[in-house]
Amino acid sequence: MTEPNVQRGTLLFWMAISLGVALLIVALGVGLQPAGAPILRAPLSSPAAGALGFGLLMVWAAYAYALSAGRAAGSQEMGVVILNLGLPVALILLWRAELNALAFFVALGWALTLGGMAVRLFRREALAGVMMLPLIGVSLTAILLSLTLWVLPAATGGA
């Protein structure tokens, strides 16, 4: 497998948008303390919070690279690309509103759209599909977190 041709203008465009979404997610997530799961919140001064924030930025940078590698993302995928940028922001907003059951289904839909897009990208440019794996991992974590936040308060008698 050789490294694909990456057009710098396209990469800068998607990198700015992807990192902007990552920063929006971090900004919306600051102070998010789900009911029934206070252990899930790391203090902002802890090294873990900084490492998680940096990791999130790197995951979204990989997404931008996947979109710009070779002829990976075309106009056919634009709706899915926008959906994949908007659904994680919607997840944070749903978690803030404590609509965890709905967040579970949004996270599930996000994982499915990412998986489908990764397969399509992989068929055209293998590295682009592989670069989707970190974000797919984040979406699977969002599914588990949403399920936990949905079920945990009910199990403890909180909801």
JSON list of N, CA, C and O in Angstrom, two decimals, residues 21-75:
[
{"chain": "A", "resi": 21, "resn": "VAL", "atom": "N", "xyz": [-15.12, 21.09, 14.87]},
{"chain": "A", "resi": 21, "resn": "VAL", "atom": "CA", "xyz": [-16.13, 20.22, 15.49]},
{"chain": "A", "resi": 21, "resn": "VAL", "atom": "C", "xyz": [-15.59, 19.62, 16.78]},
{"chain": "A", "resi": 21, "resn": "VAL", "atom": "O", "xyz": [-16.29, 19.57, 17.79]},
{"chain": "A", "resi": 22, "resn": "ALA", "atom": "N", "xyz": [-14.33, 19.19, 16.76]},
{"chain": "A", "resi": 22, "resn": "ALA", "atom": "CA", "xyz": [-13.73, 18.62, 17.97]},
{"chain": "A", "resi": 22, "resn": "ALA", "atom": "C", "xyz": [-13.69, 19.65, 19.09]},
{"chain": "A", "resi": 22, "resn": "ALA", "atom": "O", "xyz": [-14.03, 19.33, 20.24]},
{"chain": "A", "resi": 23, "resn": "LEU", "atom": "N", "xyz": [-13.32, 20.87, 18.78]},
{"chain": "A", "resi": 23, "resn": "LEU", "atom": "CA", "xyz": [-13.28, 21.92, 19.80]},
{"chain": "A", "resi": 23, "resn": "LEU", "atom": "C", "xyz": [-14.68, 22.26, 20.31]},
{"chain": "A", "resi": 23, "resn": "LEU", "atom": "O", "xyz": [-14.87, 22.54, 21.50]},
{"chain": "A", "resi": 24, "resn": "LEU", "atom": "N", "xyz": [-15.67, 22.23, 19.41]},
{"chain": "A", "resi": 24, "resn": "LEU", "atom": "CA", "xyz": [-17.05, 22.46, 19.82]},
{"chain": "A", "resi": 24, "resn": "LEU", "atom": "C", "xyz": [-17.52, 21.36, 20.77]},
{"chain": "A", "resi": 24, "resn": "LEU", "atom": "O", "xyz": [-18.18, 21.63, 21.77]},
{"chain": "A", "resi": 25, "resn": "ILE", "atom": "N", "xyz": [-17.15, 20.12, 20.46]},
{"chain": "A", "resi": 25, "resn": "ILE", "atom": "CA", "xyz": [-17.51, 19.00, 21.33]},
{"chain": "A", "resi": 25, "resn": "ILE", "atom": "C", "xyz": [-16.88, 19.17, 22.71]},
{"chain": "A", "resi": 25, "resn": "ILE", "atom": "O", "xyz": [-17.54, 18.98, 23.74]},
{"chain": "A", "resi": 26, "resn": "VAL", "atom": "N", "xyz": [-15.61, 19.56, 22.74]},
{"chain": "A", "resi": 26, "resn": "VAL", "atom": "CA", "xyz": [-14.93, 19.77, 24.02]},
{"chain": "A", "resi": 26, "resn": "VAL", "atom": "C", "xyz": [-15.60, 20.92, 24.78]},
{"chain": "A", "resi": 26, "resn": "VAL", "atom": "O", "xyz": [-15.87, 20.81, 25.98]},
{"chain": "A", "resi": 27, "resn": "ALA", "atom": "N", "xyz": [-15.90, 22.01, 24.09]},
{"chain": "A", "resi": 27, "resn": "ALA", "atom": "CA", "xyz": [-16.52, 23.17, 24.75]},
{"chain": "A", "resi": 27, "resn": "ALA", "atom": "C", "xyz": [-17.90, 22.82, 25.31]},
{"chain": "A", "resi": 27, "resn": "ALA", "atom": "O", "xyz": [-18.24, 23.22, 26.42]},
{"chain": "A", "resi": 28, "resn": "LEU", "atom": "N", "xyz": [-18.68, 22.08, 24.54]},
{"chain": "A", "resi": 28, "resn": "LEU", "atom": "CA", "xyz": [-20.00, 21.69, 25.02]},
{"chain": "A", "resi": 28, "resn": "LEU", "atom": "C", "xyz": [-19.92, 20.65, 26.14]},
{"chain": "A", "resi": 28, "resn": "LEU", "atom": "O", "xyz": [-20.80, 20.59, 26.99]},
{"chain": "A", "resi": 29, "resn": "GLY", "atom": "N", "xyz": [-18.87, 19.85, 26.11]},
{"chain": "A", "resi": 29, "resn": "GLY", "atom": "CA", "xyz": [-18.73, 18.80, 27.10]},
{"chain": "A", "resi": 29, "resn": "GLY", "atom": "C", "xyz": [-18.16, 19.26, 28.44]},
{"chain": "A", "resi": 29, "resn": "GLY", "atom": "O", "xyz": [-18.28, 18.55, 29.44]},
{"chain": "A", "resi": 30, "resn": "VAL", "atom": "N", "xyz": [-17.54, 20.45, 28.46]},
{"chain": "A", "resi": 30, "resn": "VAL", "atom": "CA", "xyz": [-16.99, 20.95, 29.72]},
{"chain": "A", "resi": 30, "resn": "VAL", "atom": "C", "xyz": [-18.15, 21.18, 30.69]},
{"chain": "A", "resi": 30, "resn": "VAL", "atom": "O", "xyz": [-19.14, 21.82, 30.37]},
{"chain": "A", "resi": 31, "resn": "GLY", "atom": "N", "xyz": [-18.00, 20.64, 31.86]},
{"chain": "A", "resi": 31, "resn": "GLY", "atom": "CA", "xyz": [-19.05, 20.79, 32.87]},
{"chain": "A", "resi": 31, "resn": "GLY", "atom": "C", "xyz": [-20.17, 19.78, 32.75]},
{"chain": "A", "resi": 31, "resn": "GLY", "atom": "O", "xyz": [-21.08, 19.79, 33.56]},
{"chain": "A", "resi": 32, "resn": "LEU", "atom": "N", "xyz": [-20.10, 18.91, 31.76]},
{"chain": "A", "resi": 32, "resn": "LEU", "atom": "CA", "xyz": [-21.13, 17.88, 31.60]},
{"chain": "A", "resi": 32, "resn": "LEU", "atom": "C", "xyz": [-20.94, 16.83, 32.68]},
{"chain": "A", "resi": 32, "resn": "LEU", "atom": "O", "xyz": [-19.91, 16.18, 32.75]},
{"chain": "A", "resi": 33, "resn": "GLN", "atom": "N", "xyz": [-21.89, 16.74, 33.55]},
{"chain": "A", "resi": 33, "resn": "GLN", "atom": "CA", "xyz": [-21.84, 15.72, 34.60]},
{"chain": "A", "resi": 33, "resn": "GLN", "atom": "C", "xyz": [-23.16, 14.97, 34.58]},
{"chain": "A", "resi": 33, "resn": "GLN", "atom": "O", "xyz": [-24.16, 15.43, 35.13]},
{"chain": "A", "resi": 34, "resn": "PRO", "atom": "N", "xyz": [-23.17, 13.83, 33.92]},
{"chain": "A", "resi": 34, "resn": "PRO", "atom": "CA", "xyz": [-24.41, 13.09, 33.78]},
{"chain": "A", "resi": 34, "resn": "PRO", "atom": "C", "xyz": [-24.97, 12.64, 35.13]},
{"chain": "A", "resi": 34, "resn": "PRO", "atom": "O", "xyz": [-24.23, 12.24, 36.02]},
{"chain": "A", "resi": 35, "resn": "ALA", "atom": "N", "xyz": [-26.28, 12.71, 35.24]},
{"chain": "A", "resi": 35, "resn": "ALA", "atom": "CA", "xyz": [-26.93, 12.24, 36.46]},
{"chain": "A", "resi": 35, "resn": "ALA", "atom": "C", "xyz": [-26.71, 10.74, 36.60]},
{"chain": "A", "resi": 35, "resn": "ALA", "atom": "O", "xyz": [-26.85, 9.99, 35.64]},
{"chain": "A", "resi": 36, "resn": "GLY", "atom": "N", "xyz": [-26.34, 10.32, 37.80]},
{"chain": "A", "resi": 36, "resn": "GLY", "atom": "CA", "xyz": [-26.15, 8.90, 38.04]},
{"chain": "A", "resi": 36, "resn": "GLY", "atom": "C", "xyz": [-24.76, 8.40, 37.68]},
{"chain": "A", "resi": 36, "resn": "GLY", "atom": "O", "xyz": [-24.45, 7.25, 37.92]},
{"chain": "A", "resi": 37, "resn": "ALA", "atom": "N", "xyz": [-23.92, 9.25, 37.08]},
{"chain": "A", "resi": 37, "resn": "ALA", "atom": "CA", "xyz": [-22.59, 8.79, 36.68]},
{"chain": "A", "resi": 37, "resn": "ALA", "atom": "C", "xyz": [-21.53, 9.88, 36.89]},
{"chain": "A", "resi": 37, "resn": "ALA", "atom": "O", "xyz": [-20.81, 10.22, 35.97]},
{"chain": "A", "resi": 38, "resn": "PRO", "atom": "N", "xyz": [-21.41, 10.42, 38.11]},
{"chain": "A", "resi": 38, "resn": "PRO", "atom": "CA", "xyz": [-20.43, 11.48, 38.33]},
{"chain": "A", "resi": 38, "resn": "PRO", "atom": "C", "xyz": [-18.99, 10.98, 38.17]},
{"chain": "A", "resi": 38, "resn": "PRO", "atom": "O", "xyz": [-18.09, 11.77, 37.94]},
{"chain": "A", "resi": 39, "resn": "ILE", "atom": "N", "xyz": [-18.77, 9.69, 38.28]},
{"chain": "A", "resi": 39, "resn": "ILE", "atom": "CA", "xyz": [-17.43, 9.14, 38.14]},
{"chain": "A", "resi": 39, "resn": "ILE", "atom": "C", "xyz": [-16.89, 9.32, 36.72]},
{"chain": "A", "resi": 39, "resn": "ILE", "atom": "O", "xyz": [-15.68, 9.29, 36.49]},
{"chain": "A", "resi": 40, "resn": "LEU", "atom": "N", "xyz": [-17.78, 9.55, 35.74]},
{"chain": "A", "resi": 40, "resn": "LEU", "atom": "CA", "xyz": [-17.37, 9.68, 34.35]},
{"chain": "A", "resi": 40, "resn": "LEU", "atom": "C", "xyz": [-16.74, 11.03, 34.06]},
{"chain": "A", "resi": 40, "resn": "LEU", "atom": "O", "xyz": [-16.21, 11.24, 32.98]},
{"chain": "A", "resi": 41, "resn": "ARG", "atom": "N", "xyz": [-16.78, 11.93, 35.00]},
{"chain": "A", "resi": 41, "resn": "ARG", "atom": "CA", "xyz": [-16.24, 13.28, 34.76]},
{"chain": "A", "resi": 41, "resn": "ARG", "atom": "C", "xyz": [-14.84, 13.40, 35.36]},
{"chain": "A", "resi": 41, "resn": "ARG", "atom": "O", "xyz": [-14.63, 13.12, 36.53]},
{"chain": "A", "resi": 42, "resn": "ALA", "atom": "N", "xyz": [-13.90, 13.81, 34.52]},
{"chain": "A", "resi": 42, "resn": "ALA", "atom": "CA", "xyz": [-12.53, 14.05, 35.00]},
{"chain": "A", "resi": 42, "resn": "ALA", "atom": "C", "xyz": [-12.37, 15.53, 35.29]},
{"chain": "A", "resi": 42, "resn": "ALA", "atom": "O", "xyz": [-12.86, 16.37, 34.53]},
{"chain": "A", "resi": 43, "resn": "PRO", "atom": "N", "xyz": [-11.69, 15.89, 36.38]},
{"chain": "A", "resi": 43, "resn": "PRO", "atom": "CA", "xyz": [-11.44, 17.31, 36.65]},
{"chain": "A", "resi": 43, "resn": "PRO", "atom": "C", "xyz": [-10.64, 17.93, 35.51]},
{"chain": "A", "resi": 43, "resn": "PRO", "atom": "O", "xyz": [-9.75, 17.29, 34.94]},
{"chain": "A", "resi": 44, "resn": "LEU", "atom": "N", "xyz": [-10.96, 19.16, 35.15]},
{"chain": "A", "resi": 44, "resn": "LEU", "atom": "CA", "xyz": [-10.29, 19.80, 34.03]},
{"chain": "A", "resi": 44, "resn": "LEU", "atom": "C", "xyz": [-8.79, 19.98, 34.27]},
{"chain": "A", "resi": 44, "resn": "LEU", "atom": "O", "xyz": [-8.02, 20.05, 33.32]},
{"chain": "A", "resi": 45, "resn": "SER", "atom": "N", "xyz": [-8.38, 20.02, 35.52]},
{"chain": "A", "resi": 45, "resn": "SER", "atom": "CA", "xyz": [-6.96, 20.20, 35.82]},
{"chain": "A", "resi": 45, "resn": "SER", "atom": "C", "xyz": [-6.18, 18.89, 35.76]},
{"chain": "A", "resi": 45, "resn": "SER", "atom": "O", "xyz": [-4.95, 18.91, 35.84]},
{"chain": "A", "resi": 46, "resn": "SER", "atom": "N", "xyz": [-6.85, 17.77, 35.60]},
{"chain": "A", "resi": 46, "resn": "SER", "atom": "CA", "xyz": [-6.15, 16.49, 35.61]},
{"chain": "A", "resi": 46, "resn": "SER", "atom": "C", "xyz": [-5.47, 16.24, 34.27]},
{"chain": "A", "resi": 46, "resn": "SER", "atom": "O", "xyz": [-5.95, 16.68, 33.22]},
{"chain": "A", "resi": 47, "resn": "PRO", "atom": "N", "xyz": [-4.36, 15.51, 34.29]},
{"chain": "A", "resi": 47, "resn": "PRO", "atom": "CA", "xyz": [-3.68, 15.16, 33.03]},
{"chain": "A", "resi": 47, "resn": "PRO", "atom": "C", "xyz": [-4.58, 14.31, 32.12]},
{"chain": "A", "resi": 47, "resn": "PRO", "atom": "O", "xyz": [-4.46, 14.38, 30.90]},
{"chain": "A", "resi": 48, "resn": "ALA", "atom": "N", "xyz": [-5.47, 13.53, 32.71]},
{"chain": "A", "resi": 48, "resn": "ALA", "atom": "CA", "xyz": [-6.36, 12.69, 31.91]},
{"chain": "A", "resi": 48, "resn": "ALA", "atom": "C", "xyz": [-7.26, 13.53, 31.02]},
{"chain": "A", "resi": 48, "resn": "ALA", "atom": "O", "xyz": [-7.50, 13.18, 29.86]},
{"chain": "A", "resi": 49, "resn": "ALA", "atom": "N", "xyz": [-7.74, 14.64, 31.54]},
{"chain": "A", "resi": 49, "resn": "ALA", "atom": "CA", "xyz": [-8.63, 15.50, 30.74]},
{"chain": "A", "resi": 49, "resn": "ALA", "atom": "C", "xyz": [-7.87, 16.08, 29.55]},
{"chain": "A", "resi": 49, "resn": "ALA", "atom": "O", "xyz": [-8.38, 16.11, 28.42]},
{"chain": "A", "resi": 50, "resn": "GLY", "atom": "N", "xyz": [-6.64, 16.53, 29.78]},
{"chain": "A", "resi": 50, "resn": "GLY", "atom": "CA", "xyz": [-5.83, 17.06, 28.68]},
{"chain": "A", "resi": 50, "resn": "GLY", "atom": "C", "xyz": [-5.50, 15.99, 27.66]},
{"chain": "A", "resi": 50, "resn": "GLY", "atom": "O", "xyz": [-5.56, 16.23, 26.44]},
{"chain": "A", "resi": 51, "resn": "ALA", "atom": "N", "xyz": [-5.17, 14.80, 28.12]},
{"chain": "A", "resi": 51, "resn": "ALA", "atom": "CA", "xyz": [-4.85, 13.70, 27.20]},
{"chain": "A", "resi": 51, "resn": "ALA", "atom": "C", "xyz": [-6.06, 13.30, 26.38]},
{"chain": "A", "resi": 51, "resn": "ALA", "atom": "O", "xyz": [-5.96, 13.05, 25.18]},
{"chain": "A", "resi": 52, "resn": "LEU", "atom": "N", "xyz": [-7.22, 13.27, 27.02]},
{"chain": "A", "resi": 52, "resn": "LEU", "atom": "CA", "xyz": [-8.44, 12.92, 26.28]},
{"chain": "A", "resi": 52, "resn": "LEU", "atom": "C", "xyz": [-8.79, 13.98, 25.26]},
{"chain": "A", "resi": 52, "resn": "LEU", "atom": "O", "xyz": [-9.20, 13.67, 24.14]},
{"chain": "A", "resi": 53, "resn": "GLY", "atom": "N", "xyz": [-8.62, 15.24, 25.62]},
{"chain": "A", "resi": 53, "resn": "GLY", "atom": "CA", "xyz": [-8.88, 16.33, 24.68]},
{"chain": "A", "resi": 53, "resn": "GLY", "atom": "C", "xyz": [-7.94, 16.28, 23.49]},
{"chain": "A", "resi": 53, "resn": "GLY", "atom": "O", "xyz": [-8.36, 16.42, 22.34]},
{"chain": "A", "resi": 54, "resn": "PHE", "atom": "N", "xyz": [-6.66, 16.05, 23.75]},
{"chain": "A", "resi": 54, "resn": "PHE", "atom": "CA", "xyz": [-5.68, 15.94, 22.66]},
{"chain": "A", "resi": 54, "resn": "PHE", "atom": "C", "xyz": [-5.99, 14.73, 21.79]},
{"chain": "A", "resi": 54, "resn": "PHE", "atom": "O", "xyz": [-5.93, 14.80, 20.56]},
{"chain": "A", "resi": 55, "resn": "GLY", "atom": "N", "xyz": [-6.34, 13.62, 22.42]},
{"chain": "A", "resi": 55, "resn": "GLY", "atom": "CA", "xyz": [-6.70, 12.42, 21.66]},
{"chain": "A", "resi": 55, "resn": "GLY", "atom": "C", "xyz": [-7.90, 12.66, 20.76]},
{"chain": "A", "resi": 55, "resn": "GLY", "atom": "O", "xyz": [-7.94, 12.21, 19.61]},
{"chain": "A", "resi": 56, "resn": "LEU", "atom": "N", "xyz": [-8.87, 13.40, 21.27]},
{"chain": "A", "resi": 56, "resn": "LEU", "atom": "CA", "xyz": [-10.05, 13.72, 20.47]},
{"chain": "A", "resi": 56, "resn": "LEU", "atom": "C", "xyz": [-9.67, 14.55, 19.25]},
{"chain": "A", "resi": 56, "resn": "LEU", "atom": "O", "xyz": [-10.17, 14.32, 18.15]},
{"chain": "A", "resi": 57, "resn": "LEU", "atom": "N", "xyz": [-8.78, 15.52, 19.44]},
{"chain": "A", "resi": 57, "resn": "LEU", "atom": "CA", "xyz": [-8.31, 16.32, 18.31]},
{"chain": "A", "resi": 57, "resn": "LEU", "atom": "C", "xyz": [-7.61, 15.45, 17.27]},
{"chain": "A", "resi": 57, "resn": "LEU", "atom": "O", "xyz": [-7.80, 15.63, 16.06]},
{"chain": "A", "resi": 58, "resn": "MET", "atom": "N", "xyz": [-6.81, 14.50, 17.71]},
{"chain": "A", "resi": 58, "resn": "MET", "atom": "CA", "xyz": [-6.10, 13.62, 16.78]},
{"chain": "A", "resi": 58, "resn": "MET", "atom": "C", "xyz": [-7.07, 12.71, 16.01]},
{"chain": "A", "resi": 58, "resn": "MET", "atom": "O", "xyz": [-6.89, 12.44, 14.83]},
{"chain": "A", "resi": 59, "resn": "VAL", "atom": "N", "xyz": [-8.10, 12.26, 16.69]},
{"chain": "A", "resi": 59, "resn": "VAL", "atom": "CA", "xyz": [-9.11, 11.42, 16.02]},
{"chain": "A", "resi": 59, "resn": "VAL", "atom": "C", "xyz": [-9.80, 12.21, 14.92]},
{"chain": "A", "resi": 59, "resn": "VAL", "atom": "O", "xyz": [-9.98, 11.71, 13.80]},
{"chain": "A", "resi": 60, "resn": "TRP", "atom": "N", "xyz": [-10.15, 13.44, 15.20]},
{"chain": "A", "resi": 60, "resn": "TRP", "atom": "CA", "xyz": [-10.82, 14.26, 14.19]},
{"chain": "A", "resi": 60, "resn": "TRP", "atom": "C", "xyz": [-9.85, 14.67, 13.09]},
{"chain": "A", "resi": 60, "resn": "TRP", "atom": "O", "xyz": [-10.25, 14.85, 11.93]},
{"chain": "A", "resi": 61, "resn": "ALA", "atom": "N", "xyz": [-8.57, 14.80, 13.40]},
{"chain": "A", "resi": 61, "resn": "ALA", "atom": "CA", "xyz": [-7.57, 15.07, 12.36]},
{"chain": "A", "resi": 61, "resn": "ALA", "atom": "C", "xyz": [-7.46, 13.87, 11.42]},
{"chain": "A", "resi": 61, "resn": "ALA", "atom": "O", "xyz": [-7.32, 14.03, 10.20]},
{"chain": "A", "resi": 62, "resn": "ALA", "atom": "N", "xyz": [-7.55, 12.67, 11.96]},
{"chain": "A", "resi": 62, "resn": "ALA", "atom": "CA", "xyz": [-7.53, 11.46, 11.13]},
{"chain": "A", "resi": 62, "resn": "ALA", "atom": "C", "xyz": [-8.75, 11.44, 10.20]},
{"chain": "A", "resi": 62, "resn": "ALA", "atom": "O", "xyz": [-8.65, 11.03, 9.03]},
{"chain": "A", "resi": 63, "resn": "TYR", "atom": "N", "xyz": [-9.89, 11.89, 10.71]},
{"chain": "A", "resi": 63, "resn": "TYR", "atom": "CA", "xyz": [-11.10, 11.96, 9.88]},
{"chain": "A", "resi": 63, "resn": "TYR", "atom": "C", "xyz": [-10.89, 12.93, 8.71]},
{"chain": "A", "resi": 63, "resn": "TYR", "atom": "O", "xyz": [-11.23, 12.62, 7.57]},
{"chain": "A", "resi": 64, "resn": "ALA", "atom": "N", "xyz": [-10.28, 14.08, 9.00]},
{"chain": "A", "resi": 64, "resn": "ALA", "atom": "CA", "xyz": [-10.00, 15.05, 7.94]},
{"chain": "A", "resi": 64, "resn": "ALA", "atom": "C", "xyz": [-9.06, 14.47, 6.90]},
{"chain": "A", "resi": 64, "resn": "ALA", "atom": "O", "xyz": [-9.25, 14.67, 5.70]},
{"chain": "A", "resi": 65, "resn": "TYR", "atom": "N", "xyz": [-8.07, 13.72, 7.35]},
{"chain": "A", "resi": 65, "resn": "TYR", "atom": "CA", "xyz": [-7.13, 13.10, 6.42]},
{"chain": "A", "resi": 65, "resn": "TYR", "atom": "C", "xyz": [-7.85, 12.07, 5.55]},
{"chain": "A", "resi": 65, "resn": "TYR", "atom": "O", "xyz": [-7.63, 11.98, 4.35]},
{"chain": "A", "resi": 66, "resn": "ALA", "atom": "N", "xyz": [-8.73, 11.29, 6.17]},
{"chain": "A", "resi": 66, "resn": "ALA", "atom": "CA", "xyz": [-9.49, 10.29, 5.41]},
{"chain": "A", "resi": 66, "resn": "ALA", "atom": "C", "xyz": [-10.33, 10.94, 4.33]},
{"chain": "A", "resi": 66, "resn": "ALA", "atom": "O", "xyz": [-10.45, 10.41, 3.22]},
{"chain": "A", "resi": 67, "resn": "LEU", "atom": "N", "xyz": [-10.90, 12.10, 4.62]},
{"chain": "A", "resi": 67, "resn": "LEU", "atom": "CA", "xyz": [-11.74, 12.79, 3.64]},
{"chain": "A", "resi": 67, "resn": "LEU", "atom": "C", "xyz": [-10.94, 13.38, 2.49]},
{"chain": "A", "resi": 67, "resn": "LEU", "atom": "O", "xyz": [-11.48, 13.59, 1.41]},
{"chain": "A", "resi": 68, "resn": "SER", "atom": "N", "xyz": [-9.67, 13.64, 2.73]},
{"chain": "A", "resi": 68, "resn": "SER", "atom": "CA", "xyz": [-8.89, 14.32, 1.69]},
{"chain": "A", "resi": 68, "resn": "SER", "atom": "C", "xyz": [-7.86, 13.41, 1.02]},
{"chain": "A", "resi": 68, "resn": "SER", "atom": "O", "xyz": [-7.16, 13.85, 0.12]},
{"chain": "A", "resi": 69, "resn": "ALA", "atom": "N", "xyz": [-7.75, 12.17, 1.43]},
{"chain": "A", "resi": 69, "resn": "ALA", "atom": "CA", "xyz": [-6.75, 11.26, 0.85]},
{"chain": "A", "resi": 69, "resn": "ALA", "atom": "C", "xyz": [-7.18, 10.79, -0.53]},
{"chain": "A", "resi": 69, "resn": "ALA", "atom": "O", "xyz": [-8.26, 10.24, -0.70]},
{"chain": "A", "resi": 70, "resn": "GLY", "atom": "N", "xyz": [-6.32, 11.04, -1.50]},
{"chain": "A", "resi": 70, "resn": "GLY", "atom": "CA", "xyz": [-6.61, 10.59, -2.87]},
{"chain": "A", "resi": 70, "resn": "GLY", "atom": "C", "xyz": [-7.90, 11.19, -3.38]},
{"chain": "A", "resi": 70, "resn": "GLY", "atom": "O", "xyz": [-8.17, 12.36, -3.25]},
{"chain": "A", "resi": 71, "resn": "ARG", "atom": "N", "xyz": [-8.72, 10.36, -3.94]},
{"chain": "A", "resi": 71, "resn": "ARG", "atom": "CA", "xyz": [-10.05, 10.77, -4.40]},
{"chain": "A", "resi": 71, "resn": "ARG", "atom": "C", "xyz": [-11.10, 10.17, -3.48]},
{"chain": "A", "resi": 71, "resn": "ARG", "atom": "O", "xyz": [-12.14, 9.69, -3.91]},
{"chain": "A", "resi": 72, "resn": "ALA", "atom": "N", "xyz": [-10.78, 10.18, -2.20]},
{"chain": "A", "resi": 72, "resn": "ALA", "atom": "CA", "xyz": [-11.58, 9.45, -1.21]},
{"chain": "A", "resi": 72, "resn": "ALA", "atom": "C", "xyz": [-13.01, 9.96, -1.09]},
{"chain": "A", "resi": 72, "resn": "ALA", "atom": "O", "xyz": [-13.95, 9.26, -1.40]},
{"chain": "A", "resi": 73, "resn": "ALA", "atom": "N", "xyz": [-13.20, 11.16, -0.63]},
{"chain": "A", "resi": 73, "resn": "ALA", "atom": "CA", "xyz": [-14.56, 11.65, -0.38]},
{"chain": "A", "resi": 73, "resn": "ALA", "atom": "C", "xyz": [-15.01, 12.51, -1.55]},
{"chain": "A", "resi": 73, "resn": "ALA", "atom": "O", "xyz": [-14.43, 13.55, -1.83]},
{"chain": "A", "resi": 74, "resn": "GLY", "atom": "N", "xyz": [-16.03, 12.05, -2.21]},
{"chain": "A", "resi": 74, "resn": "GLY", "atom": "CA", "xyz": [-16.56, 12.80, -3.34]},
{"chain": "A", "resi": 74, "resn": "GLY", "atom": "C", "xyz": [-17.85, 13.49, -2.96]},
{"chain": "A", "resi": 74, "resn": "GLY", "atom": "O", "xyz": [-18.29, 13.47, -1.81]},
{"chain": "A", "resi": 75, "resn": "SER", "atom": "N", "xyz": [-18.49, 14.08, -3.96]},
{"chain": "A", "resi": 75, "resn": "SER", "atom": "CA", "xyz": [-19.74, 14.81, -3.70]},
{"chain": "A", "resi": 75, "resn": "SER", "atom": "C", "xyz": [-20.86, 13.86, -3.28]},
{"chain": "A", "resi": 75, "resn": "SER", "atom": "O", "xyz": [-21.80, 14.28, -2.62]}
]
